[in-house]
N, CA, C and O atoms as a DFTB+ gen file, in Angstrom:
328 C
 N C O
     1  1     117.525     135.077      92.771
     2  2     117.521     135.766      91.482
     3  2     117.159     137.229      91.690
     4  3     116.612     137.530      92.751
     5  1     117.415     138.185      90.765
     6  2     117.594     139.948      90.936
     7  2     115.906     139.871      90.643
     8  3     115.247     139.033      90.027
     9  1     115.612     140.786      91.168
    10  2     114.200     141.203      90.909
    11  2     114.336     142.705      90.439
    12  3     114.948     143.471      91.184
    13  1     113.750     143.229      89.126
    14  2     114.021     144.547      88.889
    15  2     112.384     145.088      88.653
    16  3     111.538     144.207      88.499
    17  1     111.948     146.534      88.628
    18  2     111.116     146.853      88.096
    19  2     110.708     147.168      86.505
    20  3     111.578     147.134      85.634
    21  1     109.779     147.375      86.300
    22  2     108.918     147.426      84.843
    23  2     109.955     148.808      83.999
    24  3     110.352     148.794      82.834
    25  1     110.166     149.834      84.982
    26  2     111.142     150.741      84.258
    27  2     112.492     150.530      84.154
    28  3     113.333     150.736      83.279
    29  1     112.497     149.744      86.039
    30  2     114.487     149.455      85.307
    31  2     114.551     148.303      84.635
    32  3     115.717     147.975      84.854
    33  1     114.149     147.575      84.052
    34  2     113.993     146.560      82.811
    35  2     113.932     147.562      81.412
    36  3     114.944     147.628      80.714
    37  1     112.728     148.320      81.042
    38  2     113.024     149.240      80.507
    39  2     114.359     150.145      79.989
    40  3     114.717     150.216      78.814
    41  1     114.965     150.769      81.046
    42  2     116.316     151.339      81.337
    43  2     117.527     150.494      80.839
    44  3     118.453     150.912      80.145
    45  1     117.322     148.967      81.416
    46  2     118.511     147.975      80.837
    47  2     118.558     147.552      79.631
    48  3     119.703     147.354      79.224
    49  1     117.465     147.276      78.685
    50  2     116.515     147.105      77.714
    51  2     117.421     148.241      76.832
    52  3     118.098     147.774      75.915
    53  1     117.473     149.807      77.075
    54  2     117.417     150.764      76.335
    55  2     119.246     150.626      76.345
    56  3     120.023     151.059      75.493
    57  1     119.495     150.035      77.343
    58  2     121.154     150.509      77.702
    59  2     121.713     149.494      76.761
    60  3     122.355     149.801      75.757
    61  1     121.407     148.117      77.175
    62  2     121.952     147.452      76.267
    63  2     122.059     147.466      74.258
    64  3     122.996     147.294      73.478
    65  1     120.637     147.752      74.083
    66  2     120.487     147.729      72.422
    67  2     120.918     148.950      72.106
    68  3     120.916     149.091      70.883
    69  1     121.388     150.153      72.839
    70  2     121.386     151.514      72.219
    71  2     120.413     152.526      71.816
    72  3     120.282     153.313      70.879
    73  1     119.710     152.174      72.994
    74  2     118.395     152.839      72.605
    75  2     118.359     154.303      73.580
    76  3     119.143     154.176      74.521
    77  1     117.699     155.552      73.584
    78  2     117.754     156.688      74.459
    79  2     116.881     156.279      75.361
    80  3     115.745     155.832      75.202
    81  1     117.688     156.522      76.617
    82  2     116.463     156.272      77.791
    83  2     115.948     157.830      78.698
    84  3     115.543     157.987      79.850
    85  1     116.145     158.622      77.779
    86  2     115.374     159.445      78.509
    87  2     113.801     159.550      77.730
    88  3     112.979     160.342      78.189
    89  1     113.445     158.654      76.472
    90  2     112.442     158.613      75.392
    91  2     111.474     157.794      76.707
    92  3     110.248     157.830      76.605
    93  1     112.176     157.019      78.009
    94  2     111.082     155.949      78.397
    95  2     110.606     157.031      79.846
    96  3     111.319     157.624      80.656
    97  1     109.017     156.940      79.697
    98  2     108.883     157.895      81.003
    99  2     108.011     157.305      82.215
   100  3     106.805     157.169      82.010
   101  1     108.428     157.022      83.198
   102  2     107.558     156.229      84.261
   103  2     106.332     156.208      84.496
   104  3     106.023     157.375      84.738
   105  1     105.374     155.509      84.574
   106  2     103.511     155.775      84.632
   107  2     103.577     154.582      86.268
   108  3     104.339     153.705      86.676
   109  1     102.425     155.173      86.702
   110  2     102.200     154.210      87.627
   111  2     101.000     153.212      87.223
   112  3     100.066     153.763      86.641
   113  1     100.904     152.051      87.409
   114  2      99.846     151.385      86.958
   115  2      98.911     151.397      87.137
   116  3      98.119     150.706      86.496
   117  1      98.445     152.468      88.433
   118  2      97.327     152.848      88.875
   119  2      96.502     154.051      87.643
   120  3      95.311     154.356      87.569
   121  1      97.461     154.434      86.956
   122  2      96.808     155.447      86.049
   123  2      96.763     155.185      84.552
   124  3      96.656     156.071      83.705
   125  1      96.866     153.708      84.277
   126  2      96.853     153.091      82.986
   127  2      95.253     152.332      82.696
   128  3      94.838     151.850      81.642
   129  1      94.583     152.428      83.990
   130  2      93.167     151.951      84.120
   131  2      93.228     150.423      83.704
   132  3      92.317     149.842      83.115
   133  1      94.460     149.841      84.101
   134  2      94.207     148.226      83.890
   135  2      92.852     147.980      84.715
   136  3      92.367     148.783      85.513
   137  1      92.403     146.900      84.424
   138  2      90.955     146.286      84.792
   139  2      91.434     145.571      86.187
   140  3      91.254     146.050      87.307
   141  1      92.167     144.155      85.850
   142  2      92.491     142.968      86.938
   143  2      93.121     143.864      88.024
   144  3      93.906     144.718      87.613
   145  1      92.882     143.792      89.409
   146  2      93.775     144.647      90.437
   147  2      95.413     143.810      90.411
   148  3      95.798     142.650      90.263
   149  1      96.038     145.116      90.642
   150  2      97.383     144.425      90.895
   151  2      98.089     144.472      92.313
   152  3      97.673     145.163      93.243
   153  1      99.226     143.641      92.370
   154  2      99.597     144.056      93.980
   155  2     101.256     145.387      93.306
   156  3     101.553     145.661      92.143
   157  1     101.829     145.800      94.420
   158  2     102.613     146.765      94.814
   159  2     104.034     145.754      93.949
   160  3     104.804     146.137      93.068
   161  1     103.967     144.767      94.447
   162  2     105.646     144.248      93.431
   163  2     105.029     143.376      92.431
   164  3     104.348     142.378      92.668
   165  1     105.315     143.822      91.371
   166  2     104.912     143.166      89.934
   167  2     106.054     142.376      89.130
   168  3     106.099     141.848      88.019
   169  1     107.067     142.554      90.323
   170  2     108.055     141.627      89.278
   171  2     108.415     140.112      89.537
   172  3     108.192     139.480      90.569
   173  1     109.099     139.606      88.230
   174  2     108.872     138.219      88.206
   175  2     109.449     137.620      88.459
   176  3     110.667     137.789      88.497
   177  1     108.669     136.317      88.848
   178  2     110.097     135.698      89.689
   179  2     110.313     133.995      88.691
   180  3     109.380     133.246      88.401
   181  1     111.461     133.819      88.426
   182  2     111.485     132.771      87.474
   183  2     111.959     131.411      88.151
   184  3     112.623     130.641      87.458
   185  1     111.607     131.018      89.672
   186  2     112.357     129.724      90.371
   187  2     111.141     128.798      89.784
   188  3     111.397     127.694      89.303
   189  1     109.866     129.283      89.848
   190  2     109.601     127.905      89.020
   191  2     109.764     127.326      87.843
   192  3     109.753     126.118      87.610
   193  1     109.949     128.396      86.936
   194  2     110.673     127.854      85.545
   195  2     111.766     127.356      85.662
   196  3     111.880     126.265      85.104
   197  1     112.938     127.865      86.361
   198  2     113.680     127.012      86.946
   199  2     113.889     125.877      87.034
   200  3     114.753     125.193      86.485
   201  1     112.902     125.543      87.912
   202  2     112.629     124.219      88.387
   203  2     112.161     123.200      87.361
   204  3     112.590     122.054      87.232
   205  1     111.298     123.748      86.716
   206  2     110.538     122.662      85.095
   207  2     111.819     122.662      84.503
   208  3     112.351     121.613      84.142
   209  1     112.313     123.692      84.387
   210  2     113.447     123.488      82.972
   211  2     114.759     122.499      83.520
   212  3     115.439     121.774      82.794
   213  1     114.935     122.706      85.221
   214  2     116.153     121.990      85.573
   215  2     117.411     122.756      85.156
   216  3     118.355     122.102      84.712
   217  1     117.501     124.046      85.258
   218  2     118.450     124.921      84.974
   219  2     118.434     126.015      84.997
   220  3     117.956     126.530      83.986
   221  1     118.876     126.880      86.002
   222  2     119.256     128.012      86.457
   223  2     119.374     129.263      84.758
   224  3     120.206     129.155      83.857
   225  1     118.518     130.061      84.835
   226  2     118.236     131.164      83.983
   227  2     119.254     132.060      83.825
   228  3     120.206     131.692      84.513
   229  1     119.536     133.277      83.110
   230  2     120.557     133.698      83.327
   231  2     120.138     135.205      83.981
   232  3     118.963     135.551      84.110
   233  1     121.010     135.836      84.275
   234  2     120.365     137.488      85.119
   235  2     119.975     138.030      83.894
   236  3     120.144     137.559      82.769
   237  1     119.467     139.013      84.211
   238  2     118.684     140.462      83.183
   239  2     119.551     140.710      82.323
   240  3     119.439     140.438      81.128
   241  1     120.802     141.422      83.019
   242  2     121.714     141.669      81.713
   243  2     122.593     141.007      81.125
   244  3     123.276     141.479      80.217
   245  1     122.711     139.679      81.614
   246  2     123.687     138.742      80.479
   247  2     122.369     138.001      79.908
   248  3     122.541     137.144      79.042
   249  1     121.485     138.197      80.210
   250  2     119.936     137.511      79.170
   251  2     119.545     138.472      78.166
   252  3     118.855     138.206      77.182
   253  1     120.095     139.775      78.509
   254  2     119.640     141.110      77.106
   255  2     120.599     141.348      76.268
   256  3     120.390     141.709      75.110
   257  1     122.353     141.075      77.038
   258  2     123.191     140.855      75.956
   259  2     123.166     139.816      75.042
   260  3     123.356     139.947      73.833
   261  1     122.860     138.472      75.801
   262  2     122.489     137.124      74.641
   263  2     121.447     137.341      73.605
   264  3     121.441     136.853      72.475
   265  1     120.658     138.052      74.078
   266  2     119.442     138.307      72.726
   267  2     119.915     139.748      71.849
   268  3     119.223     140.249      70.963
   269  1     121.260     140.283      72.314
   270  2     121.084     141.098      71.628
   271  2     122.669     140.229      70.045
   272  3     122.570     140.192      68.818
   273  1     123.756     139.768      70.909
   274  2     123.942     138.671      70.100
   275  2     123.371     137.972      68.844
   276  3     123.570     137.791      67.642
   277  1     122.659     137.733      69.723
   278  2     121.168     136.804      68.682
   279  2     121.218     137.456      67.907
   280  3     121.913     137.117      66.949
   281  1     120.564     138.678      67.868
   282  2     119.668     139.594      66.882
   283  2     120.618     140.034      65.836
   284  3     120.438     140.011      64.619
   285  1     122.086     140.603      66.764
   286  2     122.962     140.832      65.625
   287  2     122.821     139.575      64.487
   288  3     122.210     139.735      63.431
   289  1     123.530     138.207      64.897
   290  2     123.549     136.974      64.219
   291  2     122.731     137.198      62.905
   292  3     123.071     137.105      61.725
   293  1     121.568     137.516      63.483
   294  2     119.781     137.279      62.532
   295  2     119.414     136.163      62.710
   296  3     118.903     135.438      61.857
   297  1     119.743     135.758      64.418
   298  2     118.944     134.677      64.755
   299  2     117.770     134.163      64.261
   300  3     117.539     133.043      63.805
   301  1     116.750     135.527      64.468
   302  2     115.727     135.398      63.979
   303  2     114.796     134.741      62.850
   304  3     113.744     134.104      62.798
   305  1     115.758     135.243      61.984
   306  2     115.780     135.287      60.441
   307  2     115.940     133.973      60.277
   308  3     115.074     133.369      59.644
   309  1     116.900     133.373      60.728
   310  2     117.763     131.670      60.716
   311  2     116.189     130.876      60.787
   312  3     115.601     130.194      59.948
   313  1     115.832     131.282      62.120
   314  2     114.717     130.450      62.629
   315  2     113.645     130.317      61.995
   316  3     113.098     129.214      61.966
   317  1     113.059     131.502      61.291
   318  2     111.966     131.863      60.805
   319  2     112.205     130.765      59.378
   320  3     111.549     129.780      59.039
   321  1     113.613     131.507      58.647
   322  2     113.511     130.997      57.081
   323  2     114.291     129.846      57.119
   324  3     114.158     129.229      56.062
   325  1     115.025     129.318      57.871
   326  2     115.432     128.065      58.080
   327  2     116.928     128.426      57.254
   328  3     117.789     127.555      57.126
């Protein structure tokens, strides 16, 4: 599975919904004063969900176009108000 970072998630995020990506600006996490230490690759890896669910996830950007689908729909809305 693709492993991306916290900004290029961000970046795909902005590309897909139509959002400006020069509005998103890179920080390192070292200067956000999180508490818990972190390591150097922070990104996620989904084989064990995978594995519970018994079915292969979909990549980043056919998983941001499906929710963006959704949203057009008013998935949301469906779910919430039935």
């Amino acid at each position: 599975h693709e492993a991306c970072s916290k900004l290029q998630f961000a970046h795909m995020i902005a590309e897909v919904f139509g959002y400006d990506r020069t509005l998103i600006k890179p920080v390192s996490y070292r200067d956000v004063g999180l508490k818990a230490p972190r390591g150097q690759d922070m990104s996620l890896n989904v084989s064990k969900a995978q594995g519970v669910l018994g079915q292969t996830l979909p990549d980043i950007q056919n998983g941001l176009e499906k929710m963006k689908r959704l949203r057009n729909k008013q998935y949301a809305d469906d779910v919430k108000y039935g």
